[in-house]
PDB file of C-alpha atoms in Angstrom:
ATOM      1  CA  ASP A   1       0.095  -0.092  -0.101  1.00  0.00           C
ATOM      2  CA  GLY A   2       1.331   3.314  -0.987  1.00  0.00           C
ATOM      3  CA  GLY A   3       1.075   6.119   1.680  1.00  0.00           C
ATOM      4  CA  ILE A   4       2.463   8.358   4.307  1.00  0.00           C
ATOM      5  CA  THR A   5       3.096   7.410   7.798  1.00  0.00           C
ATOM      6  CA  GLN A   6       3.685   9.292  10.863  1.00  0.00           C
ATOM      7  CA  SER A   7       4.465   8.127  14.250  1.00  0.00           C
ATOM      8  CA  PRO A   8       3.570   8.112  16.909  1.00  0.00           C
ATOM      9  CA  LYS A   9      -0.081   8.982  16.890  1.00  0.00           C
ATOM     10  CA  TYR A  10       0.113  10.555  20.409  1.00  0.00           C
ATOM     11  CA  LEU A  11       3.091  12.001  21.946  1.00  0.00           C
ATOM     12  CA  PHE A  12       3.365  13.560  25.423  1.00  0.00           C
ATOM     13  CA  ARG A  13       6.461  15.619  26.634  1.00  0.00           C
ATOM     14  CA  LYS A  14       7.574  17.755  29.467  1.00  0.00           C
ATOM     15  CA  GLU A  15       8.507  21.300  28.790  1.00  0.00           C
ATOM     16  CA  GLY A  16      12.027  21.911  27.821  1.00  0.00           C
ATOM     17  CA  GLN A  17      12.436  18.570  26.117  1.00  0.00           C
ATOM     18  CA  ASN A  18      13.181  18.337  22.273  1.00  0.00           C
ATOM     19  CA  VAL A  19      10.919  15.521  20.684  1.00  0.00           C
ATOM     20  CA  THR A  20      11.251  14.308  16.981  1.00  0.00           C
ATOM     21  CA  LEU A  21       8.226  13.337  14.815  1.00  0.00           C
ATOM     22  CA  SER A  22       8.700  10.773  12.166  1.00  0.00           C
ATOM     23  CA  CYS A  23       7.211  10.915   8.678  1.00  0.00           C
ATOM     24  CA  GLU A  24       7.745   8.326   5.884  1.00  0.00           C
ATOM     25  CA  GLN A  25       6.318   8.106   2.349  1.00  0.00           C
ATOM     26  CA  ASN A  26       6.549   5.440  -0.155  1.00  0.00           C
ATOM     27  CA  LEU A  27       4.675   7.324  -2.926  1.00  0.00           C
ATOM     28  CA  ASN A  28       7.939   8.116  -4.595  1.00  0.00           C
ATOM     29  CA  HIS A  29       7.140  11.854  -4.130  1.00  0.00           C
ATOM     30  CA  ASP A  30       9.942  14.422  -4.240  1.00  0.00           C
ATOM     31  CA  ALA A  31       8.399  17.046  -1.978  1.00  0.00           C
ATOM     32  CA  MET A  32       7.450  16.825   1.642  1.00  0.00           C
ATOM     33  CA  TYR A  33       5.899  19.282   4.071  1.00  0.00           C
ATOM     34  CA  TRP A  34       5.192  19.745   7.569  1.00  0.00           C
ATOM     35  CA  TYR A  35       2.175  21.609   8.847  1.00  0.00           C
ATOM     36  CA  ARG A  36       0.750  22.563  12.238  1.00  0.00           C
ATOM     37  CA  GLN A  37      -2.873  22.797  13.137  1.00  0.00           C
ATOM     38  CA  ASP A  38      -4.434  24.306  16.108  1.00  0.00           C
ATOM     39  CA  PRO A  39      -8.015  24.129  17.001  1.00  0.00           C
ATOM     40  CA  GLY A  40     -10.387  26.057  14.783  1.00  0.00           C
ATOM     41  CA  GLN A  41      -7.550  27.166  12.472  1.00  0.00           C
ATOM     42  CA  GLY A  42      -6.225  26.311   9.237  1.00  0.00           C
ATOM     43  CA  LEU A  43      -3.141  24.627   8.600  1.00  0.00           C
ATOM     44  CA  ARG A  44       0.232  26.436   8.894  1.00  0.00           C
ATOM     45  CA  LEU A  45       3.472  25.451   6.949  1.00  0.00           C
ATOM     46  CA  ILE A  46       6.356  24.987   9.290  1.00  0.00           C
ATOM     47  CA  TYR A  47       9.009  23.585   6.803  1.00  0.00           C
ATOM     48  CA  TYR A  48       9.022  21.952   3.208  1.00  0.00           C
ATOM     49  CA  SER A  49      11.743  20.142   0.944  1.00  0.00           C
ATOM     50  CA  GLN A  50      11.522  19.848  -2.760  1.00  0.00           C
ATOM     51  CA  ILE A  51      14.454  17.686  -3.014  1.00  0.00           C
ATOM     52  CA  VAL A  52      16.832  15.556  -0.791  1.00  0.00           C
ATOM     53  CA  ASN A  53      19.389  17.388   1.196  1.00  0.00           C
ATOM     54  CA  ASP A  54      17.570  20.657   0.837  1.00  0.00           C
ATOM     55  CA  PHE A  55      14.578  22.342   2.713  1.00  0.00           C
ATOM     56  CA  GLN A  56      12.955  25.711   3.379  1.00  0.00           C
ATOM     57  CA  LYS A  57      11.409  27.455   6.170  1.00  0.00           C
ATOM     58  CA  GLY A  58       7.673  27.976   5.977  1.00  0.00           C
ATOM     59  CA  ASP A  59       5.612  30.604   7.941  1.00  0.00           C
ATOM     60  CA  ILE A  60       6.205  29.528  11.328  1.00  0.00           C
ATOM     61  CA  ALA A  61       9.729  27.577  11.381  1.00  0.00           C
ATOM     62  CA  GLU A  62      10.962  29.200  14.717  1.00  0.00           C
ATOM     63  CA  GLY A  63      11.472  26.465  17.338  1.00  0.00           C
ATOM     64  CA  TYR A  64      11.556  23.668  14.721  1.00  0.00           C
ATOM     65  CA  SER A  65      14.193  21.846  12.724  1.00  0.00           C
ATOM     66  CA  VAL A  66      14.027  19.138   9.969  1.00  0.00           C
ATOM     67  CA  SER A  67      16.390  17.096   7.829  1.00  0.00           C
ATOM     68  CA  ARG A  68      15.862  15.347   4.409  1.00  0.00           C
ATOM     69  CA  GLU A  69      18.615  12.770   4.277  1.00  0.00           C
ATOM     70  CA  LYS A  70      16.380  10.342   2.156  1.00  0.00           C
ATOM     71  CA  LYS A  71      13.686  10.849  -0.205  1.00  0.00           C
ATOM     72  CA  GLU A  72      11.272   8.735   1.772  1.00  0.00           C
ATOM     73  CA  SER A  73      11.905  10.418   5.271  1.00  0.00           C
ATOM     74  CA  PHE A  74      11.296  14.026   6.681  1.00  0.00           C
ATOM     75  CA  PRO A  75      11.574  14.114  10.412  1.00  0.00           C
ATOM     76  CA  LEU A  76      10.631  17.167  12.286  1.00  0.00           C
ATOM     77  CA  THR A  77      12.141  18.147  15.787  1.00  0.00           C
ATOM     78  CA  VAL A  78      10.149  20.332  17.893  1.00  0.00           C
ATOM     79  CA  THR A  79      12.843  22.039  20.078  1.00  0.00           C
ATOM     80  CA  SER A  80      12.259  23.583  23.591  1.00  0.00           C
ATOM     81  CA  ALA A  81      12.570  26.969  21.960  1.00  0.00           C
ATOM     82  CA  GLN A  82       9.062  26.422  20.400  1.00  0.00           C
ATOM     83  CA  LYS A  83       6.810  28.502  22.639  1.00  0.00           C
ATOM     84  CA  ASN A  84       3.558  26.800  22.238  1.00  0.00           C
ATOM     85  CA  PRO A  85       4.504  23.237  20.839  1.00  0.00           C
ATOM     86  CA  THR A  86       1.047  21.536  21.725  1.00  0.00           C
ATOM     87  CA  ALA A  87      -0.666  21.077  18.389  1.00  0.00           C
ATOM     88  CA  PHE A  88      -1.771  18.482  15.778  1.00  0.00           C
ATOM     89  CA  TYR A  89       1.329  18.100  13.498  1.00  0.00           C
ATOM     90  CA  LEU A  90       0.737  16.998   9.814  1.00  0.00           C
ATOM     91  CA  CYS A  91       3.170  15.807   7.235  1.00  0.00           C
ATOM     92  CA  ALA A  92       2.221  15.880   3.505  1.00  0.00           C
ATOM     93  CA  SER A  93       4.034  14.970   0.332  1.00  0.00           C
ATOM     94  CA  SER A  94       3.430  15.800  -3.356  1.00  0.00           C
ATOM     95  CA  MET A  95       4.985  15.159  -6.818  1.00  0.00           C
ATOM     96  CA  ALA A  96       7.947  17.471  -7.809  1.00  0.00           C
ATOM     97  CA  GLY A  97       6.687  21.068  -8.918  1.00  0.00           C
ATOM     98  CA  ALA A  98       4.541  23.437  -6.728  1.00  0.00           C
ATOM     99  CA  LEU A  99       1.259  23.030  -8.331  1.00  0.00           C
ATOM    100  CA  TYR A 100       0.566  19.332  -7.421  1.00  0.00           C
ATOM    101  CA  GLU A 101      -1.851  18.206  -4.975  1.00  0.00           C
ATOM    102  CA  GLN A 102      -0.515  17.425  -1.371  1.00  0.00           C
ATOM    103  CA  TYR A 103      -1.444  14.285   0.287  1.00  0.00           C
ATOM    104  CA  PHE A 104      -1.391  14.015   4.145  1.00  0.00           C
ATOM    105  CA  GLY A 105      -0.281  11.519   6.746  1.00  0.00           C
ATOM    106  CA  PRO A 106      -2.599  10.577   9.871  1.00  0.00           C
ATOM    107  CA  GLY A 107      -0.889  13.114  11.766  1.00  0.00           C
ATOM    108  CA  THR A 108       0.794  13.197  15.403  1.00  0.00           C
ATOM    109  CA  ARG A 109      -0.880  15.010  18.306  1.00  0.00           C
ATOM    110  CA  LEU A 110       1.596  16.529  20.500  1.00  0.00           C
ATOM    111  CA  THR A 111       1.018  17.600  24.042  1.00  0.00           C
ATOM    112  CA  VAL A 112       3.579  19.467  26.070  1.00  0.00           C
ATOM    113  CA  THR A 113       3.018  20.039  29.794  1.00  0.00           C
TER     114      THR A 113
ATOM    115  CA  GLN B  21      -1.133  38.745   3.614  1.00  0.00           C
ATOM    116  CA  LYS B  22      -2.445  36.369   1.238  1.00  0.00           C
ATOM    117  CA  GLU B  23      -5.662  34.831   2.596  1.00  0.00           C
ATOM    118  CA  VAL B  24      -8.292  32.081   1.959  1.00  0.00           C
ATOM    119  CA  GLU B  25     -11.573  32.805   3.657  1.00  0.00           C
ATOM    120  CA  GLN B  26     -14.343  30.396   4.539  1.00  0.00           C
ATOM    121  CA  ASN B  27     -17.377  30.623   6.706  1.00  0.00           C
ATOM    122  CA  SER B  28     -16.771  28.535   9.803  1.00  0.00           C
ATOM    123  CA  GLY B  29     -20.355  27.254  10.054  1.00  0.00           C
ATOM    124  CA  PRO B  30     -21.691  24.914  11.070  1.00  0.00           C
ATOM    125  CA  LEU B  31     -23.573  24.652   7.919  1.00  0.00           C
ATOM    126  CA  SER B  32     -26.575  22.436   8.687  1.00  0.00           C
ATOM    127  CA  VAL B  33     -28.530  20.539   5.918  1.00  0.00           C
ATOM    128  CA  PRO B  34     -30.888  17.587   5.936  1.00  0.00           C
ATOM    129  CA  GLU B  35     -30.080  14.294   4.595  1.00  0.00           C
ATOM    130  CA  GLY B  36     -30.527  14.160   0.717  1.00  0.00           C
ATOM    131  CA  ALA B  37     -29.905  17.893   0.284  1.00  0.00           C
ATOM    132  CA  ILE B  38     -27.382  19.814  -1.556  1.00  0.00           C
ATOM    133  CA  ALA B  39     -24.660  21.235   0.600  1.00  0.00           C
ATOM    134  CA  SER B  40     -22.808  24.308  -0.937  1.00  0.00           C
ATOM    135  CA  LEU B  41     -19.586  25.385   0.545  1.00  0.00           C
ATOM    136  CA  ASN B  42     -17.964  28.566  -0.402  1.00  0.00           C
ATOM    137  CA  CYS B  43     -14.325  29.950  -0.357  1.00  0.00           C
ATOM    138  CA  THR B  44     -12.887  33.296  -1.396  1.00  0.00           C
ATOM    139  CA  TYR B  45      -9.106  34.035  -1.920  1.00  0.00           C
ATOM    140  CA  SER B  46      -7.197  37.336  -2.040  1.00  0.00           C
ATOM    141  CA  ASP B  47      -4.337  36.507  -4.359  1.00  0.00           C
ATOM    142  CA  ARG B  48      -5.560  36.973  -7.909  1.00  0.00           C
ATOM    143  CA  GLY B  49      -2.467  35.044  -9.203  1.00  0.00           C
ATOM    144  CA  SER B  50      -3.399  31.817  -7.591  1.00  0.00           C
ATOM    145  CA  GLN B  51      -3.363  28.910  -9.937  1.00  0.00           C
ATOM    146  CA  SER B  52      -4.391  25.691  -8.264  1.00  0.00           C
ATOM    147  CA  PHE B  53      -7.514  25.034  -5.967  1.00  0.00           C
ATOM    148  CA  PHE B  54      -8.225  21.983  -3.674  1.00  0.00           C
ATOM    149  CA  TRP B  55     -11.021  20.870  -1.225  1.00  0.00           C
ATOM    150  CA  TYR B  56     -10.023  18.684   1.680  1.00  0.00           C
ATOM    151  CA  ARG B  57     -12.314  16.875   4.029  1.00  0.00           C
ATOM    152  CA  GLN B  58     -11.288  16.500   7.495  1.00  0.00           C
ATOM    153  CA  TYR B  59     -13.226  14.274  10.116  1.00  0.00           C
ATOM    154  CA  SER B  60     -12.821  15.256  13.686  1.00  0.00           C
ATOM    155  CA  GLY B  61      -9.446  14.148  15.028  1.00  0.00           C
ATOM    156  CA  LYS B  62      -8.206  12.945  11.562  1.00  0.00           C
ATOM    157  CA  SER B  63      -6.013  14.244   9.083  1.00  0.00           C
ATOM    158  CA  PRO B  64      -7.231  16.094   5.769  1.00  0.00           C
ATOM    159  CA  GLU B  65      -8.157  14.094   2.866  1.00  0.00           C
ATOM    160  CA  LEU B  66      -8.086  15.698  -0.652  1.00  0.00           C
ATOM    161  CA  ILE B  67     -11.457  15.249  -2.448  1.00  0.00           C
ATOM    162  CA  MET B  68     -11.263  17.726  -5.303  1.00  0.00           C
ATOM    163  CA  SER B  69      -8.747  19.599  -7.186  1.00  0.00           C
ATOM    164  CA  ILE B  70      -9.489  22.475  -9.865  1.00  0.00           C
ATOM    165  CA  TYR B  71      -7.316  24.441 -12.029  1.00  0.00           C
ATOM    166  CA  SER B  72      -9.362  26.258 -14.480  1.00  0.00           C
ATOM    167  CA  ASN B  73     -12.658  28.213 -14.473  1.00  0.00           C
ATOM    168  CA  GLY B  74     -15.894  26.303 -14.552  1.00  0.00           C
ATOM    169  CA  ASP B  75     -17.263  23.002 -12.851  1.00  0.00           C
ATOM    170  CA  LYS B  76     -15.681  19.965 -12.242  1.00  0.00           C
ATOM    171  CA  GLU B  77     -17.714  16.979 -11.231  1.00  0.00           C
ATOM    172  CA  ASP B  78     -16.549  13.802  -9.495  1.00  0.00           C
ATOM    173  CA  GLY B  79     -19.371  11.576  -8.206  1.00  0.00           C
ATOM    174  CA  ARG B  80     -21.698  13.586  -5.680  1.00  0.00           C
ATOM    175  CA  PHE B  81     -19.079  16.397  -5.640  1.00  0.00           C
ATOM    176  CA  THR B  82     -18.695  19.511  -7.901  1.00  0.00           C
ATOM    177  CA  ALA B  83     -16.198  22.022  -7.672  1.00  0.00           C
ATOM    178  CA  GLN B  84     -16.733  25.426  -9.115  1.00  0.00           C
ATOM    179  CA  LEU B  85     -13.895  28.036  -9.846  1.00  0.00           C
ATOM    180  CA  ASN B  86     -14.460  31.457 -10.897  1.00  0.00           C
ATOM    181  CA  LYS B  87     -11.018  33.277 -11.082  1.00  0.00           C
ATOM    182  CA  ALA B  88     -12.408  36.767 -12.010  1.00  0.00           C
ATOM    183  CA  SER B  89     -14.573  36.804  -8.822  1.00  0.00           C
ATOM    184  CA  GLN B  90     -11.743  34.861  -6.686  1.00  0.00           C
ATOM    185  CA  TYR B  91     -14.069  32.248  -5.357  1.00  0.00           C
ATOM    186  CA  VAL B  92     -14.159  28.530  -5.309  1.00  0.00           C
ATOM    187  CA  SER B  93     -17.161  26.537  -4.177  1.00  0.00           C
ATOM    188  CA  LEU B  94     -17.895  22.820  -3.508  1.00  0.00           C
ATOM    189  CA  LEU B  95     -21.389  21.249  -4.029  1.00  0.00           C
ATOM    190  CA  ILE B  96     -22.205  18.020  -2.250  1.00  0.00           C
ATOM    191  CA  ARG B  97     -25.294  16.425  -3.868  1.00  0.00           C
ATOM    192  CA  ASP B  98     -27.416  13.987  -1.984  1.00  0.00           C
ATOM    193  CA  SER B  99     -25.598  14.706   1.302  1.00  0.00           C
ATOM    194  CA  GLN B 100     -25.299  12.020   3.790  1.00  0.00           C
ATOM    195  CA  PRO B 101     -24.557  11.981   7.501  1.00  0.00           C
ATOM    196  CA  SER B 102     -21.198  10.577   6.686  1.00  0.00           C
ATOM    197  CA  ASP B 103     -20.552  13.713   4.908  1.00  0.00           C
ATOM    198  CA  SER B 104     -20.514  15.497   8.156  1.00  0.00           C
ATOM    199  CA  ALA B 105     -17.027  16.973   8.599  1.00  0.00           C
ATOM    200  CA  THR B 106     -14.934  20.142   8.200  1.00  0.00           C
ATOM    201  CA  TYR B 107     -14.042  21.009   4.584  1.00  0.00           C
ATOM    202  CA  LEU B 108     -10.839  22.997   4.078  1.00  0.00           C
ATOM    203  CA  CYS B 109     -10.421  24.994   0.897  1.00  0.00           C
ATOM    204  CA  ALA B 110      -6.884  25.445  -0.100  1.00  0.00           C
ATOM    205  CA  VAL B 111      -5.299  27.622  -2.696  1.00  0.00           C
ATOM    206  CA  ILE B 112      -1.650  27.467  -4.436  1.00  0.00           C
ATOM    207  CA  ASP B 113      -0.965  31.205  -4.480  1.00  0.00           C
ATOM    208  CA  SER B 114       1.366  33.086  -6.918  1.00  0.00           C
ATOM    209  CA  SER B 115       4.325  32.284  -4.812  1.00  0.00           C
ATOM    210  CA  TYR B 116       3.492  28.615  -5.099  1.00  0.00           C
ATOM    211  CA  LYS B 117       2.538  28.287  -1.512  1.00  0.00           C
ATOM    212  CA  LEU B 118      -0.463  26.199  -0.352  1.00  0.00           C
ATOM    213  CA  ILE B 119      -2.636  28.375   1.631  1.00  0.00           C
ATOM    214  CA  PHE B 120      -5.415  26.715   3.722  1.00  0.00           C
ATOM    215  CA  GLY B 121      -8.687  28.434   4.943  1.00  0.00           C
ATOM    216  CA  SER B 122      -9.855  27.641   8.451  1.00  0.00           C
ATOM    217  CA  GLY B 123     -12.657  25.315   7.374  1.00  0.00           C
ATOM    218  CA  THR B 124     -16.433  25.112   7.084  1.00  0.00           C
ATOM    219  CA  ARG B 125     -17.879  22.577   9.397  1.00  0.00           C
ATOM    220  CA  LEU B 126     -20.754  20.765   7.747  1.00  0.00           C
ATOM    221  CA  LEU B 127     -23.660  18.793   9.568  1.00  0.00           C
ATOM    222  CA  VAL B 128     -25.921  16.675   7.625  1.00  0.00           C
ATOM    223  CA  ARG B 129     -29.033  15.820   9.824  1.00  0.00           C
ATOM    224  CA  PRO B 130     -30.606  12.454   9.256  1.00  0.00           C
TER     225      PRO B 130
END
């Protein structure tokens, strides 16, 4: 089955700890994205990558970091510098080129206390 | 700030009726338009994409695009209770970024 997987589904952390969210896809998509969704709000772009070993900041990159060492994988680290990390994190992928549809993984719900 | 606007709802329709969801966008250079369905606690699922003016039909769904008026709509015919969800409008703007609206909550009453 082709698709995007994210793990874990739920994640709980104490304030001050870094945490890494996993995203893997087997759709052979070149582009991958990380979004954050807060209750009652639209999705906001954190980081995106159009090709291996290259990525760009989105609208709310502060307090986050990413890597793209493999085409299939795009992990997101939420650092202790992120002021309000509790949110629903969504990974997406698309074919190369900016006009294509993005497909989403199931998401990771992060709670930081 | 480029924006995508949707009425938050809830839009309530009886089972079997047509549900009409609307979206406006501010960037006249936007090129691609999408509708996603998101059930509570789940991730968005792409249901329609439209790239040129006019209507595009897929089963019970019809997407309509009017670039001159900068709006895109989604019609759901023969609405079912299982269609109850939040519908997100998304637009690829002139800088090739995908911008999401905050969504319209649809309730289909049995």
